[in-house]
mmCIF file of N, CA and C in Angstrom:
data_model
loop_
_atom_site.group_PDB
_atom_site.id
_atom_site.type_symbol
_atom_site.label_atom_id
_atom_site.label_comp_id
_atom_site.label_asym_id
_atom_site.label_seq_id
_atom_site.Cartn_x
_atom_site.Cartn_y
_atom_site.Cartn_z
ATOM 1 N N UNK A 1 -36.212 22.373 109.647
ATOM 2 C CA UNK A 1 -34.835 21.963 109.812
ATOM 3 C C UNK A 1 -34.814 20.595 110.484
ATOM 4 N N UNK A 2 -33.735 20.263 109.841
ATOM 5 C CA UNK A 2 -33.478 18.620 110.832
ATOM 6 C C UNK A 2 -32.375 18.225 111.181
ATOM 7 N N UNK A 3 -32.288 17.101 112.045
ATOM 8 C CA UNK A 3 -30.848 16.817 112.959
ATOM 9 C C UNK A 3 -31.004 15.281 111.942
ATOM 10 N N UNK A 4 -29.482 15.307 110.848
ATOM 11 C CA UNK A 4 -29.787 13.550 110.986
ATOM 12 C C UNK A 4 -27.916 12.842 111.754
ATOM 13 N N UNK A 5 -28.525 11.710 112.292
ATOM 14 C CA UNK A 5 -27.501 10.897 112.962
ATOM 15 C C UNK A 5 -27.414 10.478 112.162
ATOM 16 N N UNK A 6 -25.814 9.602 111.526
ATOM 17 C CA UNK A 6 -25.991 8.476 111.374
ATOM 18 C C UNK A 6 -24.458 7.678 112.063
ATOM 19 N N UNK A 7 -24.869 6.314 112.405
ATOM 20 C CA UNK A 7 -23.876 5.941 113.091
ATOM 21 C C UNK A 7 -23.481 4.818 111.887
ATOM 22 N N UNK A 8 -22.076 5.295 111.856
ATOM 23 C CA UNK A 8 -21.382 4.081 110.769
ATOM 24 C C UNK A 8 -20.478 3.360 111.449
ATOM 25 N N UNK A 9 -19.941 2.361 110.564
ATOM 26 C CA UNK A 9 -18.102 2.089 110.754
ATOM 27 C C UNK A 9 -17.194 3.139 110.625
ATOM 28 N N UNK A 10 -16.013 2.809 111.445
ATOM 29 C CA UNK A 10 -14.977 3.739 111.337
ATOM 30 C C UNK A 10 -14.348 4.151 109.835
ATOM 31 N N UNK A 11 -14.322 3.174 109.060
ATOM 32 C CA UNK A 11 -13.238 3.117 108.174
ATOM 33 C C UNK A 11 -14.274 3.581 106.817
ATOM 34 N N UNK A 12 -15.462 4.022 107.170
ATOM 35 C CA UNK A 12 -16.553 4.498 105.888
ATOM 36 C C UNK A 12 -16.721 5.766 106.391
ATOM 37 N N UNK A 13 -16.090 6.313 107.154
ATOM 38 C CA UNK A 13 -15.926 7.731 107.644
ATOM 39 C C UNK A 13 -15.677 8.662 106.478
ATOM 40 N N UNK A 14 -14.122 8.231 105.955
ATOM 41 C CA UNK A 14 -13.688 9.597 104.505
ATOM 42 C C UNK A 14 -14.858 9.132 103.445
ATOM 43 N N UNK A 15 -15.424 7.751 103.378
ATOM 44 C CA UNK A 15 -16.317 7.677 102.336
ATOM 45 C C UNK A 15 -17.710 8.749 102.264
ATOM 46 N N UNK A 16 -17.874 8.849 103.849
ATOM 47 C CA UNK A 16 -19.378 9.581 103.950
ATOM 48 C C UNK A 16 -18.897 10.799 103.717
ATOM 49 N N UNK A 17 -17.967 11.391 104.194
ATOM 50 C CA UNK A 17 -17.569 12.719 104.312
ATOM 51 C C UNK A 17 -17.394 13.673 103.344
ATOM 52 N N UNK A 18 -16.644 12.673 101.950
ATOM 53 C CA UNK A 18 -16.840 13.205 100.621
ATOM 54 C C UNK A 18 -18.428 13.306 100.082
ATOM 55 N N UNK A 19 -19.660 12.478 100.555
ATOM 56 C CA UNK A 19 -20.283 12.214 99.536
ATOM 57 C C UNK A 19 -21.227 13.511 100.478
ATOM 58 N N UNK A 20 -21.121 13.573 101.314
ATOM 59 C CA UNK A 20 -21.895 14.942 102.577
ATOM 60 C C UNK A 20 -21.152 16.055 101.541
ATOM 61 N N UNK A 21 -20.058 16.259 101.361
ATOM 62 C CA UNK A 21 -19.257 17.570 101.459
ATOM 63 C C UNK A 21 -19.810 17.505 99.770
ATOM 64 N N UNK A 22 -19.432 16.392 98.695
ATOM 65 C CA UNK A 22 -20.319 16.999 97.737
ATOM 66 C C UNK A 22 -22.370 17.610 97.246
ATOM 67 N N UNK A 23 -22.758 17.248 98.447
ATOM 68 C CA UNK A 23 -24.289 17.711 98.104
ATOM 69 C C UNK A 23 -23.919 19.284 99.076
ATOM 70 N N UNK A 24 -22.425 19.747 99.373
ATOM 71 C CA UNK A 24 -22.185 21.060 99.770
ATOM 72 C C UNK A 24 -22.920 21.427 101.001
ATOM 73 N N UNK A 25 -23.272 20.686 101.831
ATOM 74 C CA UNK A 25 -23.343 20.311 103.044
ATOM 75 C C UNK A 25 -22.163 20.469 103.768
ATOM 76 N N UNK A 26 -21.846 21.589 104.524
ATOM 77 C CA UNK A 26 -20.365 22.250 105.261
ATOM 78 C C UNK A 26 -20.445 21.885 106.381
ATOM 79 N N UNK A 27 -21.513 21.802 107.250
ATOM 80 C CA UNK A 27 -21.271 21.217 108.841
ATOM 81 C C UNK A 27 -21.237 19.844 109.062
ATOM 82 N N UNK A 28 -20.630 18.727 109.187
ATOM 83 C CA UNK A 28 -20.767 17.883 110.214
ATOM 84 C C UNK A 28 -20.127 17.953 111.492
ATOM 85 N N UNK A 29 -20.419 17.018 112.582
ATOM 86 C CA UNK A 29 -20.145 17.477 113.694
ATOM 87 C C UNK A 29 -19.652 15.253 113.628
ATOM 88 N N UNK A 30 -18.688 15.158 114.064
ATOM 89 C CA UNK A 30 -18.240 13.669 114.212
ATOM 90 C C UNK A 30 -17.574 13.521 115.786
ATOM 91 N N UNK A 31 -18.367 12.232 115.780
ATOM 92 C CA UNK A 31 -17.981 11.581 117.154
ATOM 93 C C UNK A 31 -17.503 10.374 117.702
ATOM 94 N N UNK A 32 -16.360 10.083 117.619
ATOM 95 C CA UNK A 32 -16.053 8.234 118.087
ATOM 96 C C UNK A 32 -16.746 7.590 118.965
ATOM 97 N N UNK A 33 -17.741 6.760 118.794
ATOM 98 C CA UNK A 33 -18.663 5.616 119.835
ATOM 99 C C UNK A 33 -18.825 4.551 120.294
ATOM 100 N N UNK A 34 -18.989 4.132 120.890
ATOM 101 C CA UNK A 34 -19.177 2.233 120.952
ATOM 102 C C UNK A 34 -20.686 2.179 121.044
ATOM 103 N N UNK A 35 -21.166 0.734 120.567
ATOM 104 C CA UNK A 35 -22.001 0.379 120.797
ATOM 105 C C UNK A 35 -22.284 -0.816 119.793
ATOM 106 N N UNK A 36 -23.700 -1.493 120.247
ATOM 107 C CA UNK A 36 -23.848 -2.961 119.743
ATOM 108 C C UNK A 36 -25.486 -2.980 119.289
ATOM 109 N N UNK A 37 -25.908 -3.413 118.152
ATOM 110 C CA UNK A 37 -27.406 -3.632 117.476
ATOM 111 C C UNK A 37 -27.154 -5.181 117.649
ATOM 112 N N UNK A 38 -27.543 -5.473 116.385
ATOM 113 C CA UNK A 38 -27.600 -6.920 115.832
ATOM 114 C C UNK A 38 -26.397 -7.805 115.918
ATOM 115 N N UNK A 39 -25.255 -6.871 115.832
ATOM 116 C CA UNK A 39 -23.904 -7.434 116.132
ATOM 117 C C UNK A 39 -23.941 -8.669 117.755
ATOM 118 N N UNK A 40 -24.021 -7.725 118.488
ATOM 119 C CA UNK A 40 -23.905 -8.133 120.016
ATOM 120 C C UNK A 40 -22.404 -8.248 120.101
ATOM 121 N N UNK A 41 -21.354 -7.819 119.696
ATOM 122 C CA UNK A 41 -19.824 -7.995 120.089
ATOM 123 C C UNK A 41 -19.209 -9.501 119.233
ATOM 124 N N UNK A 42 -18.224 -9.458 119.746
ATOM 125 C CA UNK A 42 -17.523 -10.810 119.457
ATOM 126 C C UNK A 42 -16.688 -11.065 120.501
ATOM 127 N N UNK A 43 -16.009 -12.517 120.406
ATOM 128 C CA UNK A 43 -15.279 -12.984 121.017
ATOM 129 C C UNK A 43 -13.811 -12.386 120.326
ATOM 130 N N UNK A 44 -12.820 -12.739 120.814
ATOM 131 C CA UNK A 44 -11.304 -12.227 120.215
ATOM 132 C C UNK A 44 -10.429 -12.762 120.818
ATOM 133 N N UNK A 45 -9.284 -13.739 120.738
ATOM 134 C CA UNK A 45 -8.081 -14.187 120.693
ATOM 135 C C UNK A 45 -7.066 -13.310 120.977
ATOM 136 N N UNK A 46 -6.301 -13.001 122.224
ATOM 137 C CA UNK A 46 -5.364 -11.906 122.345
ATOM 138 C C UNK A 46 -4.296 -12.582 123.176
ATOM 139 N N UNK A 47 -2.961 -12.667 122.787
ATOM 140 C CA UNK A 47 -1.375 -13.312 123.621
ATOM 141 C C UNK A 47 -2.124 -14.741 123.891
ATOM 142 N N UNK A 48 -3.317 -15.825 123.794
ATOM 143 C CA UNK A 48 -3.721 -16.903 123.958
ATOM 144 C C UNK A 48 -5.115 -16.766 124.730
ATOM 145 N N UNK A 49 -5.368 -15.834 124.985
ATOM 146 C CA UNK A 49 -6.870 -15.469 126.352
ATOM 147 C C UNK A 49 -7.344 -14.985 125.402
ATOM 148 N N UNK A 50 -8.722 -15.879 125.551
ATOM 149 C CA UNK A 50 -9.904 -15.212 125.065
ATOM 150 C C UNK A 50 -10.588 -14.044 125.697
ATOM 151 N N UNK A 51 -11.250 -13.281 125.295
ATOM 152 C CA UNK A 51 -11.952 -12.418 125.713
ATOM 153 C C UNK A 51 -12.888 -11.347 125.064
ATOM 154 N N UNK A 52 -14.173 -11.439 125.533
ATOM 155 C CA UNK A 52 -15.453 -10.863 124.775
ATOM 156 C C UNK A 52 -15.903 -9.311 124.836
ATOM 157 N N UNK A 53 -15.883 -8.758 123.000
ATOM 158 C CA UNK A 53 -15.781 -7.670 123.388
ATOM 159 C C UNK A 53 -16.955 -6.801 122.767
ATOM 160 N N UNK A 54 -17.806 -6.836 123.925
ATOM 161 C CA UNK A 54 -19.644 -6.163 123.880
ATOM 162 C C UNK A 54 -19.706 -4.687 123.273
ATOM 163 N N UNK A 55 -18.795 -3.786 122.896
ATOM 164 C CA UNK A 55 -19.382 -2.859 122.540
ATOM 165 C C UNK A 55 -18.380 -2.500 121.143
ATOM 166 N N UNK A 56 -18.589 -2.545 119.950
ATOM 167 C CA UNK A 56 -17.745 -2.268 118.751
ATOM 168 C C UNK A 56 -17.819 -0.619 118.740
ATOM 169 N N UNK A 57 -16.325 -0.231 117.798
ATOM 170 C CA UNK A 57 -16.175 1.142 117.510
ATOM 171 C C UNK A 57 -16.540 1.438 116.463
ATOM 172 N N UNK A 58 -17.800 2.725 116.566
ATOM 173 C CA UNK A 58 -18.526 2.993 115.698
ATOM 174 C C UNK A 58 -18.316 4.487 115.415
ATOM 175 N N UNK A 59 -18.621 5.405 114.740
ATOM 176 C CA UNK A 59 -18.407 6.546 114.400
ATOM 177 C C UNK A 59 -20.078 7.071 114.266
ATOM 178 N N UNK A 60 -20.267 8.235 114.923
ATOM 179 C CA UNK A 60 -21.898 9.091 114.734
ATOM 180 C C UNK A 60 -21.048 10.275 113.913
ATOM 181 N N UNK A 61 -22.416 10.360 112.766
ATOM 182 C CA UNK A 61 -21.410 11.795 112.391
ATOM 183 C C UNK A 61 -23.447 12.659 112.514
ATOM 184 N N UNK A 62 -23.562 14.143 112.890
ATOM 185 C CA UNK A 62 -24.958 14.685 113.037
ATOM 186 C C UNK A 62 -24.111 15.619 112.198
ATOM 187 N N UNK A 63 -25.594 15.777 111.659
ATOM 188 C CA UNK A 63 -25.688 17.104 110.451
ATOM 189 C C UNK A 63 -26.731 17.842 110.550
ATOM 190 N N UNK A 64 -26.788 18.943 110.357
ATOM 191 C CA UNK A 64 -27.857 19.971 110.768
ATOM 192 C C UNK A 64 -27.799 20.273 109.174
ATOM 193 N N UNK A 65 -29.729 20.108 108.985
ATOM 194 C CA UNK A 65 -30.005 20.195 107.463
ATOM 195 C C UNK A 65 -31.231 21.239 106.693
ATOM 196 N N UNK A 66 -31.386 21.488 105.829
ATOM 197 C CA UNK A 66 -33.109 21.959 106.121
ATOM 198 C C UNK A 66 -33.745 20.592 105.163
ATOM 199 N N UNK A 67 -34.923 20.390 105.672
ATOM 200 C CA UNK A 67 -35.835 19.556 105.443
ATOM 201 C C UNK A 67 -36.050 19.355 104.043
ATOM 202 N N UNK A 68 -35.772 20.123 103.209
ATOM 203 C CA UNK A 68 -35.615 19.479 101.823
ATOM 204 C C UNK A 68 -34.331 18.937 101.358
ATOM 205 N N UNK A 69 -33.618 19.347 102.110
ATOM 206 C CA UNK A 69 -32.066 18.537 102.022
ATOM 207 C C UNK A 69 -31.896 16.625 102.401
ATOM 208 N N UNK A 70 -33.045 16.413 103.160
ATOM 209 C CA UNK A 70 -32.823 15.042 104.319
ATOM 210 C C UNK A 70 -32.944 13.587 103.666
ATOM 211 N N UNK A 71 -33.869 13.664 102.086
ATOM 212 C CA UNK A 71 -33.817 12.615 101.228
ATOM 213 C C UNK A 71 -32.340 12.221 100.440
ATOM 214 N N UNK A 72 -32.020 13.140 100.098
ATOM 215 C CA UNK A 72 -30.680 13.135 99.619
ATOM 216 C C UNK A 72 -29.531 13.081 100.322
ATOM 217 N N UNK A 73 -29.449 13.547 100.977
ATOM 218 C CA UNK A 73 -28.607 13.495 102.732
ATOM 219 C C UNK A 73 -28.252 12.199 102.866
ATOM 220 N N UNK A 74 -29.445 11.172 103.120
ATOM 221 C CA UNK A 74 -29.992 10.265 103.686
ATOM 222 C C UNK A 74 -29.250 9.387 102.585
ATOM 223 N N UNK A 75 -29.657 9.170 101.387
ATOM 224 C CA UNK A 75 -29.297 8.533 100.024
ATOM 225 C C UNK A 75 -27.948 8.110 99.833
ATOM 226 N N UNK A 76 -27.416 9.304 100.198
ATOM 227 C CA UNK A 76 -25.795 9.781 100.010
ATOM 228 C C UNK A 76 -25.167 8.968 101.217
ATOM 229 N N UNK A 77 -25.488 8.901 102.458
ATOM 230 C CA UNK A 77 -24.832 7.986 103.419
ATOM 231 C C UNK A 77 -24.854 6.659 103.214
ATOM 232 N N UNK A 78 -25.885 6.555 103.073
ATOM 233 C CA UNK A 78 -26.123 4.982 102.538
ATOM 234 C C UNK A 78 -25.379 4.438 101.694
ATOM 235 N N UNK A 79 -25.701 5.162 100.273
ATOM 236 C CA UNK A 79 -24.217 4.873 99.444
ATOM 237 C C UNK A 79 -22.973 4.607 99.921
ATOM 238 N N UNK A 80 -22.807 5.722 100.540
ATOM 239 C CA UNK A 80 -21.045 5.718 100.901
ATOM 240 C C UNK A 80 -21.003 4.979 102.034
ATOM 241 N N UNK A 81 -22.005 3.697 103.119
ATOM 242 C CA UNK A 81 -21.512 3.697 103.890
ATOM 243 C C UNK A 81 -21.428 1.828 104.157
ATOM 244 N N UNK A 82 -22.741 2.022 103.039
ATOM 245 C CA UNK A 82 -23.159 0.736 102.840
ATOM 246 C C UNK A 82 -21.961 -0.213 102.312
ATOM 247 N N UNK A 83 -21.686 -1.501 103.298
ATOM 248 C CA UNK A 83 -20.887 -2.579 102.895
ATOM 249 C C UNK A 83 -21.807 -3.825 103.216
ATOM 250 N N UNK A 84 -22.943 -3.805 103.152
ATOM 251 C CA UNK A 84 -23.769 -4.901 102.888
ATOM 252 C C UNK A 84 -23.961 -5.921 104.011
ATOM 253 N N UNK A 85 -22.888 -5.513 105.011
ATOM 254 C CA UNK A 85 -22.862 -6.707 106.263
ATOM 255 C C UNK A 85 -23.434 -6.410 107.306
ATOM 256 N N UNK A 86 -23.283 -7.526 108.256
ATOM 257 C CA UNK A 86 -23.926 -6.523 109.560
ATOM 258 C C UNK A 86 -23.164 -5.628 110.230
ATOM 259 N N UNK A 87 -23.840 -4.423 110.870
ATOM 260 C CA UNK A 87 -23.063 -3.630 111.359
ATOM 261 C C UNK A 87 -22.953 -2.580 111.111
ATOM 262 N N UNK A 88 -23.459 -2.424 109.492
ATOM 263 C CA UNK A 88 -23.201 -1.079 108.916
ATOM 264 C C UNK A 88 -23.646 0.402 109.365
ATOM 265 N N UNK A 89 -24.540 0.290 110.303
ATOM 266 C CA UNK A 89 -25.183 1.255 111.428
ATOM 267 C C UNK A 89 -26.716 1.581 110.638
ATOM 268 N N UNK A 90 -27.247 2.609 111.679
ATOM 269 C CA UNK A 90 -28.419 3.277 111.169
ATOM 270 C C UNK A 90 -27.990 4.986 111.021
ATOM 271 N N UNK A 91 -29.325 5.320 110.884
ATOM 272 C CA UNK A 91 -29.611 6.553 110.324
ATOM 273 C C UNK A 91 -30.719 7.147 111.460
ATOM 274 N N UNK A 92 -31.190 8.478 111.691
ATOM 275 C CA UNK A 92 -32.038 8.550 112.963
ATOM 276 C C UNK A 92 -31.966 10.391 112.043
ATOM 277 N N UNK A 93 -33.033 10.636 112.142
ATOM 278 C CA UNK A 93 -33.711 11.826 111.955
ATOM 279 C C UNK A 93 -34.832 12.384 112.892
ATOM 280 N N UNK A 94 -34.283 13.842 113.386
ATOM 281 C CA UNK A 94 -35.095 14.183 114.028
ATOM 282 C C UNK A 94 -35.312 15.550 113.818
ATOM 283 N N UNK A 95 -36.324 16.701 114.845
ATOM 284 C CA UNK A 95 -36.386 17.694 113.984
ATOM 285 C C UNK A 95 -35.793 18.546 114.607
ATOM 286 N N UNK A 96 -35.433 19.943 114.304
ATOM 287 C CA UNK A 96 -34.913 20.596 114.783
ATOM 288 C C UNK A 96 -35.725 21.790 114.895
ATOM 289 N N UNK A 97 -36.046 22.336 116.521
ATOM 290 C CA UNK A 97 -36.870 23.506 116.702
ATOM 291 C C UNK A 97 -36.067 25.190 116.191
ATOM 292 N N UNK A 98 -34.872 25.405 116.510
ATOM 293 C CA UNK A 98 -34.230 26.306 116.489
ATOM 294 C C UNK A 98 -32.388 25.607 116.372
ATOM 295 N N UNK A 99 -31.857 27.177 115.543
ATOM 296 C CA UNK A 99 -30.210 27.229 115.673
ATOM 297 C C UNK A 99 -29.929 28.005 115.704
ATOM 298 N N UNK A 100 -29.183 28.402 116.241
ATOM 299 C CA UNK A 100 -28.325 29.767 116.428
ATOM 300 C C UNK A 100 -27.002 29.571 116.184
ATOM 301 N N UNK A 101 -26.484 30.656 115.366
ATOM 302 C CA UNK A 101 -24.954 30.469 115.111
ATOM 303 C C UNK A 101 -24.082 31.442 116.543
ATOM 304 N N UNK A 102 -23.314 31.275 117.238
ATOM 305 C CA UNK A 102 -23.207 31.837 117.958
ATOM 306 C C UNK A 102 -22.144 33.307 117.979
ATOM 307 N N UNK A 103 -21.034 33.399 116.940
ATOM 308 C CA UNK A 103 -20.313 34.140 116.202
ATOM 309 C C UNK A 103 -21.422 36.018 115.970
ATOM 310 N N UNK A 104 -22.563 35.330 115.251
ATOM 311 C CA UNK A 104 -23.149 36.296 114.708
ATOM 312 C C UNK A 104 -24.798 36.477 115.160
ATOM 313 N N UNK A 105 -25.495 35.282 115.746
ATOM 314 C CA UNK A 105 -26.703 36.076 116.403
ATOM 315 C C UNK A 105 -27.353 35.112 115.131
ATOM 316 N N UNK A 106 -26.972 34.854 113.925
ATOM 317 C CA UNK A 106 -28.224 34.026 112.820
ATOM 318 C C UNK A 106 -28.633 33.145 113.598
ATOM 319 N N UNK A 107 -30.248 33.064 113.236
ATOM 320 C CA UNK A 107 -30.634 31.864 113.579
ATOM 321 C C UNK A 107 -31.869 31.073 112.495
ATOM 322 N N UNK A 108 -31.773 30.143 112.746
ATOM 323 C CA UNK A 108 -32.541 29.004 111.876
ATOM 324 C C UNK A 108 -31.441 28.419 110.688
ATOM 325 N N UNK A 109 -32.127 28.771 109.630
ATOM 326 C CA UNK A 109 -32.117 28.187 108.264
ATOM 327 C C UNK A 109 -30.588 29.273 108.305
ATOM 328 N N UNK A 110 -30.354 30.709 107.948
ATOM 329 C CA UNK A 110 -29.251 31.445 108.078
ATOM 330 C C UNK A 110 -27.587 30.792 108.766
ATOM 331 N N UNK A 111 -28.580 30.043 109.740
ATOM 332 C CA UNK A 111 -27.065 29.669 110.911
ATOM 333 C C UNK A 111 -26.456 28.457 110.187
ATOM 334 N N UNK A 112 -27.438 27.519 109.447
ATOM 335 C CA UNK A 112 -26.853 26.532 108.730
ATOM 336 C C UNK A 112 -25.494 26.642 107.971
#
């Protein structure tokens, strides 16, 4: 089993969400974030004052997968998330020892 992150833009959110929900992939778990890669922020113009703003709003969405799911997973975000510029976020895979659903006691591959 695996945990994948991926941190996008806000506004490629419904894009990923359809292209997750069609490989029938039912859990994501989404989170509003800030943060800065290659970007490093920008400057911004507001009522005449400048002012610099270091951390952009980014969206993490984690998905709990099984390991033959994570190429395609992976494929599918990209597609939907990719706008070619900077910024577009990464992707982060890691593994997952155990899950438990908590409702019913399944665990592993079942709880998915």
């Amino acid at each position: 089993m695996k945990l994948v992150s991926a941190i996008i833009k806000p506004f490629k959110l419904d894009d990923v969400r359809e292209a997750v929900a069609e490989l029938g992939i039912e859990g994501v778990t989404i989170t509003e974030v800030k943060g800065f890669g290659r970007q490093k922020g920008h400057t911004e113009l507001y009522r005449g004052a400048e002012y610099r703003v270091d951390f952009l709003p980014k969206v993490r969405l984690d998905i709990a997968t099984r390991a033959d799911n994570v190429d395609i997973l992976i494929e599918a975000i990209i597609c939907a998330a990719r706008t070619g510029k900077i910024g577009d976020g990464k992707i982060f895979v890691s593994d997952l020892e155990q899950i438990v659903r908590i409702r019913t006691g399944e665990v592993d591959n079942e709880a998915l």
